[in-house]
CSV table of C-alpha atoms in Angstrom, one decimal:
chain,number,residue,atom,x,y,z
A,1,UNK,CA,11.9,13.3,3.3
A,2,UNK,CA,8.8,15.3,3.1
A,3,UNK,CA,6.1,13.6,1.4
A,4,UNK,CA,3.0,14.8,0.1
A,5,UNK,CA,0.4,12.8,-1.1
A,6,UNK,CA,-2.8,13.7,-3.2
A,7,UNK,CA,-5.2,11.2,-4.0
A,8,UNK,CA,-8.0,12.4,-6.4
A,9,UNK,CA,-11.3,11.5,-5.5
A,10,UNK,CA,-14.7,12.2,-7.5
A,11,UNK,CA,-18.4,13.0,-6.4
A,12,UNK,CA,-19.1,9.0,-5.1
A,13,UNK,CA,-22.6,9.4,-6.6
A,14,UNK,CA,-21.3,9.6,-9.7
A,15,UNK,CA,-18.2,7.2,-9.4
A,16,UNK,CA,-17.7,4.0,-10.9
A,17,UNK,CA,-20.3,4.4,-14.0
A,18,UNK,CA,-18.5,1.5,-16.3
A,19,UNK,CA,-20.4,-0.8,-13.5
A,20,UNK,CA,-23.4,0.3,-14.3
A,21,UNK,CA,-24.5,-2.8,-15.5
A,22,UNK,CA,-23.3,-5.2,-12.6
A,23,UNK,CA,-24.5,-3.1,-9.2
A,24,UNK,CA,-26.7,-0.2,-8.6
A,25,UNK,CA,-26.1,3.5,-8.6
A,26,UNK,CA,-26.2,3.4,-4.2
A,27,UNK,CA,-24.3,0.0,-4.0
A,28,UNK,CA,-21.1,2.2,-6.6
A,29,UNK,CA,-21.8,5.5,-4.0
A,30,UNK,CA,-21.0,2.5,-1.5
A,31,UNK,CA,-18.2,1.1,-3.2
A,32,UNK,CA,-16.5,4.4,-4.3
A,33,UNK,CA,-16.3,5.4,-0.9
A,34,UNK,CA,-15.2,2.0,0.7
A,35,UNK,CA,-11.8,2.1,-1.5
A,36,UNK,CA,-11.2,5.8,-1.3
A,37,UNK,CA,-11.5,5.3,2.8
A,38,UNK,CA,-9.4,2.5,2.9
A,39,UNK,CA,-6.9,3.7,0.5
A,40,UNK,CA,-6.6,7.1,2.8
A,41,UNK,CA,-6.3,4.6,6.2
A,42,UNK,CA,-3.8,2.3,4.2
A,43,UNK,CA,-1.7,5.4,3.4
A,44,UNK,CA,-2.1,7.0,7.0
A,45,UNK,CA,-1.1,3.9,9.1
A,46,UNK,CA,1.9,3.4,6.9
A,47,UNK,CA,3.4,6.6,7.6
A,48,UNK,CA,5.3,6.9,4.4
A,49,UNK,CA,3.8,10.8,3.8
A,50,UNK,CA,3.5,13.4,5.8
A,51,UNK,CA,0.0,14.8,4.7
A,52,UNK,CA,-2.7,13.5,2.5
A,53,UNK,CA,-5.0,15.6,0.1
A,54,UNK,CA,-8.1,14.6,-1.4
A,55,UNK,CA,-8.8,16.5,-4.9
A,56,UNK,CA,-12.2,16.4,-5.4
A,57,UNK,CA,-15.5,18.2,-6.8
A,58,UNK,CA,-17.2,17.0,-4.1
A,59,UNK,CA,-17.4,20.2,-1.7
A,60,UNK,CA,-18.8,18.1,1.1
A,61,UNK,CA,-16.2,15.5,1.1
A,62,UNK,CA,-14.3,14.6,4.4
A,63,UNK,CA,-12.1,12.0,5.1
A,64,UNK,CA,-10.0,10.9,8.2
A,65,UNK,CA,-6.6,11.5,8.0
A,66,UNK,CA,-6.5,13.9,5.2
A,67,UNK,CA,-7.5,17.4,3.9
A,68,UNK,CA,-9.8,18.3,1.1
A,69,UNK,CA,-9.0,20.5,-1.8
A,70,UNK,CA,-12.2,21.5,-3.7
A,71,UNK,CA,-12.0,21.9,-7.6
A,72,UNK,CA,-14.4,22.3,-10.4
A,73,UNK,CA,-11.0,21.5,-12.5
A,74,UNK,CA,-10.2,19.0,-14.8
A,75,UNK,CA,-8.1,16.1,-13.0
A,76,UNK,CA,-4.9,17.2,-14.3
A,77,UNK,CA,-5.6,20.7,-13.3
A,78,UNK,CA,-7.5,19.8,-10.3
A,79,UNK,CA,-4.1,18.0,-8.9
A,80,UNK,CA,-1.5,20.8,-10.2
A,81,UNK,CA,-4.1,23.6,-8.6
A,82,UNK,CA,-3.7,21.5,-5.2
A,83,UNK,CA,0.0,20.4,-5.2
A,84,UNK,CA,0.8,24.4,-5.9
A,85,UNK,CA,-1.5,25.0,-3.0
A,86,UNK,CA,0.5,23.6,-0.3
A,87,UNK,CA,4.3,24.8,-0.2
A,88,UNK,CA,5.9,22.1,1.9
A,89,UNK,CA,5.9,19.3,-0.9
A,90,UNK,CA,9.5,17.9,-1.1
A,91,UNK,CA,7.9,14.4,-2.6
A,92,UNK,CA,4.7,14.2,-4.4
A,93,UNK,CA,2.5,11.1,-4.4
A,94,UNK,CA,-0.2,11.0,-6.7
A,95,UNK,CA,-2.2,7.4,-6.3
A,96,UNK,CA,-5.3,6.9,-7.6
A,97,UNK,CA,-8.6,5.2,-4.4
A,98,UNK,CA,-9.7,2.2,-6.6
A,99,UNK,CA,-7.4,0.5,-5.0
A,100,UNK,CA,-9.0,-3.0,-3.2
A,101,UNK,CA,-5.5,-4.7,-2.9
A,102,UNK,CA,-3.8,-2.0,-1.4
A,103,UNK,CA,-1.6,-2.3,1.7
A,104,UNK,CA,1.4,-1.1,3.8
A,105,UNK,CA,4.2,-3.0,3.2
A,106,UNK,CA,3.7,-2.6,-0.8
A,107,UNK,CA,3.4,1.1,0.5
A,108,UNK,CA,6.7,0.6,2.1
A,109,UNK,CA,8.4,-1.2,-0.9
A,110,UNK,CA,7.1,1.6,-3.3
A,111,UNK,CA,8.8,4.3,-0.7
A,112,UNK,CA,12.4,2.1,-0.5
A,113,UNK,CA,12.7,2.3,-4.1
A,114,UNK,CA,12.1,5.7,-4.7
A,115,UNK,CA,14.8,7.6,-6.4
A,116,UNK,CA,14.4,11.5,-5.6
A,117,UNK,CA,16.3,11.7,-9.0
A,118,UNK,CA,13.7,9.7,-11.2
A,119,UNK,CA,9.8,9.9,-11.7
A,120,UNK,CA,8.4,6.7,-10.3
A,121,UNK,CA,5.6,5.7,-12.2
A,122,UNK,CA,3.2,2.5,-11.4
A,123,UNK,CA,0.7,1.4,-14.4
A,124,UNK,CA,-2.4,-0.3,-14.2
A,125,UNK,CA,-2.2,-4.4,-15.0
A,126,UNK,CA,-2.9,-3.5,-18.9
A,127,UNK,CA,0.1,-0.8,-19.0
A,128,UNK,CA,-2.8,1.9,-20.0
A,129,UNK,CA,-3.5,3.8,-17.2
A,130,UNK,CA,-1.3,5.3,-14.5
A,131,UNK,CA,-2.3,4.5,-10.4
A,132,UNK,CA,0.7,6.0,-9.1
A,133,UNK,CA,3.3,9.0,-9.8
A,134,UNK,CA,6.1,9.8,-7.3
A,135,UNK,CA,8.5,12.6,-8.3
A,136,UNK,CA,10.9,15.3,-6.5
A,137,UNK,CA,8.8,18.7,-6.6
A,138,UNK,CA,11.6,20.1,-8.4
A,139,UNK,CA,11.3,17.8,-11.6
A,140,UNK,CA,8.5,19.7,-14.1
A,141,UNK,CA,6.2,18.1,-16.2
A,142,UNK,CA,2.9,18.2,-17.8
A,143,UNK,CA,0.5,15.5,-15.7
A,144,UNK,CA,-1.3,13.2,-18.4
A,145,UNK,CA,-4.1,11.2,-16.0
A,146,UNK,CA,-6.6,9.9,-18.0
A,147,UNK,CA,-7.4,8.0,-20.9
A,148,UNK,CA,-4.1,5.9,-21.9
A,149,UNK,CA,-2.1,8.0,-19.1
A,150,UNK,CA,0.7,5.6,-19.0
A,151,UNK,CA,1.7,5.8,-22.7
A,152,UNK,CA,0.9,10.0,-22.9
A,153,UNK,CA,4.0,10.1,-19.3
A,154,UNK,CA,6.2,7.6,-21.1
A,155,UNK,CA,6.2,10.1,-24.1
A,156,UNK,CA,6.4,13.1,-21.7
A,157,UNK,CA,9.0,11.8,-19.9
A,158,UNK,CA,10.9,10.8,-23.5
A,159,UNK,CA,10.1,13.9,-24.7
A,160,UNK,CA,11.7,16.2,-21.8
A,161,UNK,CA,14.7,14.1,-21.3
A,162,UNK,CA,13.3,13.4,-17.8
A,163,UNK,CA,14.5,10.0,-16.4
A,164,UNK,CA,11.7,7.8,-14.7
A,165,UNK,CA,11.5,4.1,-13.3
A,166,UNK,CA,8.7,1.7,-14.1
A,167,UNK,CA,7.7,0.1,-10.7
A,168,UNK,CA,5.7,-3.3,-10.6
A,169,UNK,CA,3.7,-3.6,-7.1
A,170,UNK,CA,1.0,-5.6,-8.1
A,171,UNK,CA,-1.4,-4.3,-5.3
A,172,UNK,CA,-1.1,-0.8,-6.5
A,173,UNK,CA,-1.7,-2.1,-10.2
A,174,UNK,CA,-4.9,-3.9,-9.9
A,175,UNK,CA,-7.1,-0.9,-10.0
A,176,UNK,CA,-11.0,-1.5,-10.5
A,177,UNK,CA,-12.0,-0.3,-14.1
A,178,UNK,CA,-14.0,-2.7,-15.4
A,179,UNK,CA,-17.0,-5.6,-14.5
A,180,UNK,CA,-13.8,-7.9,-14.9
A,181,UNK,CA,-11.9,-6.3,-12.1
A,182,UNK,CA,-15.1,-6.0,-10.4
A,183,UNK,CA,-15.3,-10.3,-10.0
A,184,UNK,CA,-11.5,-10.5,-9.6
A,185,UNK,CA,-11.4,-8.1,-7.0
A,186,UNK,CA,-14.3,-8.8,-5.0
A,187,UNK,CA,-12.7,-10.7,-2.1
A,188,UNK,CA,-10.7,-7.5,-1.7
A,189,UNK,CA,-13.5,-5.1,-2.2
A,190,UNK,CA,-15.7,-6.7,0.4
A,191,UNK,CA,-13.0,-6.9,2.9
């Protein structure tokens, strides 16, 4: 099983606005590239893909372990632009960096139940967003990241008679969105 995975990652100066109010424009920079670097490691030394892609606007952006793919895109076309890119995707992983819990054996779990005949799709805690997609290349449909994701690729999937499973892994749930996940997460953020 060929697995590609493409995590996208924006400019790090300008990542992590909603914190704003809690820590300093350098201190998100900081932050923003602490989980997208650990998130790229975590998926590397797990050896569940075969390549990782960073999507990003950020033409200067290198990370160990994985490519870049430069966009000016929106995210959903950003990701589609890159995945059409490279022409050995069997498996697509799409995970989001913000990340802090993330780790191999979840990794592992998330790979074991993958069903190449179903969309895998892993919400964030609240059931709004969408942290993870994992899908044969074959299956087509519209991506739908962004605001209230999950609910837009339940309807998606509804809608073209696609069937999907609704994973819980609680360390690729717990995404950092808010000053709330901010204090929840911290131990794992400064680890």
């Amino acid at each position: 099983m060929n697995v590609s995975a493409f995590i996208p990652i924006k400019k790090f100066s300008s990542s992590k606005n909603r914190l704003a109010n809690i820590i300093t424009s350098p201190e998100r920079e900081v932050l923003a590239a602490s989980m997208a670097k650990k998130t790229i490691d975590t998926l590397h030394n797990s050896k569940i893909c075969n390549s990782i892609t960073v999507v990003t606007n950020d033409k200067s952006l290198q990370l160990d372990y994985s490519t870049s793919y430069f966009t000016n895109s929106s995210l959903n076309d950003g990701l589609n632009e890159a995945i059409y890119a490279q022409t050995t995707n069997d498996i697509i992983l799409i995970m989001h960096a913000d990340l802090p819990k993330i780790n191999e054996p979840d990794l592992h779990e998330l790979a074991h139940s993958f069903d190449i005949k179903k969309v895998s799709i892993i919400s964030d805690l609240s059931m709004q967003g969408t942290n993870c997609l994992m899908f044969n290349s074959a299956i087509s449909f519209d991506l739908k990241f962004g605001l209230n994701s999950y609910n837009l690729f339940m309807h998606e999937f509804k809608n073209n008679r696609l069937n999907y499973q609704d994973i819980s892994i609680e360390s690729l749930q717990d995404d950092l969105d808010s000053e709330e996940d901010y204090f929840k997460l911290i131990k794992y953020i400064n680890s």
